């Protein structure tokens, strides 16, 4: 069964990056409740743009993402810092160094 990955682009509202990054720590902690979520990492770019890389064991794990109590609450809080809706790209991993795909 093939794993699934997502890359998400989130743009933070100007002047709120420090607060947003504090809340990202809560979001990452909440990801521990999702058994099929293997990697959930945030990366900052220039201009208040953040990129998430996510790796899931299967489609069921992708479908379950954000449905647990801790994650849904954390997503709502972090969502309040966004300048617009996230841009989500669903992918299928092909090759990787350091990842069991």
Backbone as JSON, one array per atom type, in Angstrom:
{
  "sequence": "XXXXXXXXXXXXXXXXXXXXXXXXXXXXXXXXXXXXXXXXXXXXXXXXXXXXXXXXXXXXXXXXXXXXXXXXXXXXXXXXXXXXXXXXXXXXXXXXXXXXX",
  "N": [[0.84, -1.18, 0.0], [0.63, 2.15, -0.91], [2.21, 5.02, 0.47], [1.11, 8.33, 1.41], [1.6, 11.78, 0.71], [1.64, 15.23, 1.65], [2.02, 18.61, 0.72], [1.8, 21.69, 2.09], [1.06, 25.09, 1.74], [1.17, 27.85, 3.75], [0.27, 31.11, 4.46], [1.17, 33.51, 6.66], [-0.4, 36.15, 8.47], [0.81, 39.47, 8.18], [3.15, 40.62, 10.59], [2.52, 38.8, 12.57], [4.02, 36.53, 12.83], [5.71, 35.57, 14.93], [3.89, 34.91, 17.0], [2.4, 33.03, 15.59], [4.3, 31.02, 15.13], [4.7, 30.13, 17.74], [2.22, 28.94, 18.21], [2.38, 26.96, 16.3], [3.99, 25.05, 17.48], [2.21, 23.89, 19.28], [0.45, 22.78, 17.48], [2.06, 20.86, 16.23], [2.54, 19.21, 18.43], [-0.07, 18.31, 18.87], [-0.34, 16.69, 16.69], [0.57, 14.25, 17.44], [-1.56, 12.65, 18.21], [-2.46, 11.42, 15.96], [-2.22, 8.48, 14.6], [-1.51, 7.47, 12.02], [-0.02, 9.46, 10.9], [3.07, 10.13, 9.92], [5.15, 12.0, 9.45], [5.21, 15.4, 10.17], [5.91, 18.4, 9.53], [6.99, 21.79, 9.83], [8.13, 24.56, 7.94], [9.82, 27.6, 7.49], [9.65, 30.19, 5.1], [10.59, 33.07, 3.18], [8.86, 36.23, 3.6], [6.67, 35.67, 5.37], [5.7, 33.12, 4.73], [4.9, 29.75, 5.19], [5.73, 26.35, 4.96], [4.4, 23.15, 5.02], [5.37, 19.8, 5.39], [4.04, 16.68, 5.02], [3.66, 13.28, 5.85], [1.92, 10.34, 5.37], [0.68, 7.13, 6.41], [-1.26, 5.89, 4.84], [-4.25, 6.3, 2.76], [-6.43, 6.37, 4.49], [-5.33, 7.47, 6.79], [-4.78, 10.05, 5.9], [-7.39, 10.94, 5.47], [-8.29, 10.94, 8.1], [-6.92, 13.01, 9.23], [-6.84, 15.85, 11.27], [-9.23, 15.39, 12.52], [-9.31, 14.6, 15.18], [-9.7, 15.65, 18.65], [-7.62, 17.32, 19.86], [-6.08, 18.06, 17.62], [-7.98, 19.29, 15.9], [-8.69, 21.52, 17.43], [-6.19, 22.83, 17.65], [-5.68, 23.37, 14.96], [-7.72, 25.18, 14.4], [-6.94, 27.37, 15.99], [-4.38, 28.04, 14.91], [-5.19, 28.6, 12.34], [-6.4, 31.08, 12.57], [-4.34, 32.87, 12.29], [-3.7, 33.06, 9.67], [-3.31, 34.6, 6.45], [-4.87, 33.92, 4.37], [-6.62, 31.16, 2.78], [-5.1, 27.88, 3.21], [-2.83, 26.47, 0.8], [-3.01, 23.43, -0.62], [-1.27, 20.54, -1.6], [-1.63, 17.37, -2.73], [0.21, 14.42, -2.8], [2.09, 11.57, -4.11], [4.61, 9.77, -2.69], [7.73, 9.02, -4.26], [10.59, 8.48, -4.4], [13.06, 8.68, -1.8], [15.52, 9.9, 0.45], [16.24, 8.83, 3.63], [13.6, 8.42, 4.37], [11.08, 6.02, 4.9], [9.4, 4.94, 2.39]],
  "CA": [[0.0, 0.0, 0.0], [1.46, 3.35, -1.06], [2.04, 6.12, 1.41], [0.63, 9.58, 0.83], [2.23, 12.96, 1.28], [1.05, 16.53, 1.35], [2.78, 19.82, 0.95], [0.84, 22.77, 2.29], [1.61, 26.44, 1.83], [0.38, 28.7, 4.63], [0.8, 32.46, 4.53], [0.81, 34.14, 7.93], [-0.7, 37.58, 8.44], [1.96, 40.31, 8.51], [3.34, 41.02, 11.97], [2.06, 37.79, 13.52], [4.83, 35.32, 12.66], [6.18, 35.05, 16.22], [2.73, 34.26, 17.64], [2.06, 31.87, 14.77], [5.28, 29.95, 15.39], [4.4, 29.59, 19.06], [1.07, 28.05, 18.05], [2.79, 25.8, 15.5], [4.48, 24.03, 18.41], [1.01, 23.21, 19.78], [-0.07, 22.0, 16.35], [2.94, 19.7, 16.08], [2.25, 18.34, 19.58], [-1.38, 17.7, 18.64], [-0.22, 15.68, 15.63], [0.88, 12.96, 18.07], [-2.77, 11.86, 18.35], [-2.78, 10.82, 14.67], [-1.33, 7.32, 14.47], [-1.05, 7.28, 10.65], [0.76, 10.62, 10.46], [4.46, 9.8, 10.23], [5.95, 13.22, 9.47], [4.4, 16.62, 10.16], [6.95, 19.38, 9.8], [6.76, 23.15, 9.33], [9.35, 25.21, 7.48], [9.53, 29.01, 7.17], [10.22, 30.81, 3.92], [10.54, 34.54, 3.3], [7.55, 36.87, 3.45], [5.61, 35.06, 6.2], [5.18, 31.9, 4.11], [5.29, 28.52, 5.88], [5.49, 25.14, 4.19], [4.28, 21.92, 5.79], [5.55, 18.53, 4.71], [3.3, 15.68, 5.78], [3.74, 11.93, 5.3], [0.89, 9.49, 5.97], [0.82, 5.71, 6.1], [-2.22, 5.49, 3.81], [-5.33, 7.23, 2.5], [-7.26, 6.48, 5.7], [-4.66, 8.41, 7.69], [-5.01, 11.4, 5.34], [-8.8, 11.26, 5.73], [-8.48, 11.16, 9.54], [-6.16, 14.19, 9.67], [-7.59, 17.0, 11.77], [-10.53, 14.99, 13.09], [-9.2, 14.42, 16.63], [-9.97, 16.85, 19.45], [-6.46, 18.21, 20.01], [-5.68, 18.59, 16.31], [-8.98, 20.23, 15.38], [-8.56, 22.77, 18.2], [-4.92, 23.48, 17.26], [-5.84, 23.87, 13.59], [-8.56, 26.38, 14.47], [-6.14, 28.46, 16.55], [-3.37, 28.46, 13.94], [-5.89, 29.15, 11.18], [-6.7, 32.49, 12.81], [-3.16, 33.66, 11.96], [-3.45, 32.98, 8.23], [-3.76, 35.71, 5.6], [-5.8, 33.34, 3.4], [-6.71, 29.7, 2.94], [-3.89, 27.14, 2.86], [-2.74, 25.85, -0.52], [-2.69, 22.04, -0.33], [-0.89, 19.69, -2.72], [-1.6, 15.95, -2.37], [1.23, 13.77, -3.61], [2.48, 10.2, -3.82], [6.07, 9.71, -2.64], [8.33, 8.13, -5.25], [11.89, 8.08, -3.84], [13.5, 9.6, -0.75], [16.6, 9.52, 1.35], [15.86, 9.02, 5.03], [12.19, 8.13, 4.61], [10.6, 4.72, 4.47], [8.2, 5.16, 1.57]],
  "C": [[0.89, 1.24, 0.0], [1.16, 4.38, 0.03], [1.58, 7.35, 0.65], [1.36, 10.73, 1.49], [1.46, 14.2, 0.85], [2.11, 17.59, 1.55], [1.75, 20.94, 1.0], [1.57, 24.09, 2.43], [0.65, 27.29, 2.65], [1.04, 30.07, 4.7], [0.25, 33.12, 5.8], [0.53, 35.63, 7.71], [0.54, 38.36, 8.87], [1.97, 40.69, 9.98], [2.94, 39.98, 13.0], [2.88, 36.51, 13.5], [5.29, 34.74, 13.99], [5.07, 34.32, 16.96], [2.37, 32.97, 16.91], [3.01, 30.71, 15.05], [5.11, 29.34, 16.77], [3.24, 28.6, 18.96], [1.41, 26.83, 17.2], [3.32, 24.69, 16.39], [3.31, 23.23, 18.98], [0.42, 22.31, 18.7], [0.76, 20.73, 16.17], [2.7, 18.71, 17.22], [0.93, 17.6, 19.38], [-1.31, 16.6, 17.58], [0.1, 14.3, 16.2], [-0.36, 12.07, 18.23], [-3.14, 11.13, 17.05], [-1.79, 9.7, 14.37], [-0.77, 7.14, 13.05], [-0.26, 8.44, 10.08], [2.2, 10.41, 10.89], [5.36, 11.03, 10.33], [5.0, 14.41, 9.33], [5.35, 17.74, 10.53], [6.65, 20.71, 9.13], [8.11, 23.8, 9.02], [9.0, 26.64, 7.07], [10.32, 29.45, 5.94], [10.24, 32.32, 4.17], [9.08, 35.0, 3.24], [6.41, 36.16, 4.18], [4.97, 33.82, 5.58], [5.77, 30.69, 4.84], [4.87, 27.35, 5.0], [5.43, 23.95, 5.14], [4.58, 20.75, 4.87], [4.92, 17.49, 5.61], [3.42, 14.33, 5.08], [2.79, 11.04, 6.1], [1.08, 8.05, 5.54], [-0.09, 5.27, 4.96], [-3.31, 6.54, 3.66], [-6.23, 7.42, 3.72], [-6.65, 7.46, 6.69], [-4.82, 9.85, 7.21], [-6.43, 11.84, 5.67], [-9.05, 11.57, 7.2], [-7.81, 12.43, 10.04], [-7.08, 15.34, 10.07], [-8.9, 16.66, 12.44], [-10.49, 14.79, 14.61], [-9.39, 15.73, 17.37], [-8.8, 17.82, 19.5], [-6.09, 18.85, 18.68], [-6.7, 19.59, 15.78], [-8.93, 21.56, 16.13], [-7.3, 23.53, 17.79], [-5.02, 24.06, 15.86], [-6.7, 25.14, 13.57], [-7.77, 27.58, 14.98], [-5.12, 28.94, 15.52], [-4.01, 29.07, 12.7], [-6.22, 30.62, 11.33], [-5.54, 33.41, 12.45], [-2.92, 33.75, 10.45], [-4.05, 34.16, 7.47], [-4.77, 35.23, 4.55], [-5.85, 31.84, 3.6], [-5.39, 29.02, 2.57], [-3.98, 26.61, 1.42], [-2.21, 24.43, -0.3], [-2.38, 21.28, -1.62], [-0.79, 18.26, -2.22], [-0.69, 15.23, -3.34], [1.38, 12.3, -3.25], [4.0, 10.15, -3.81], [6.6, 8.69, -3.65], [9.66, 7.6, -4.74], [12.27, 9.11, -2.79], [14.69, 9.04, -0.02], [16.1, 9.8, 2.77], [14.4, 8.77, 5.35], [11.87, 6.73, 4.12], [9.31, 4.91, 3.71], [7.85, 3.9, 0.82]]
}
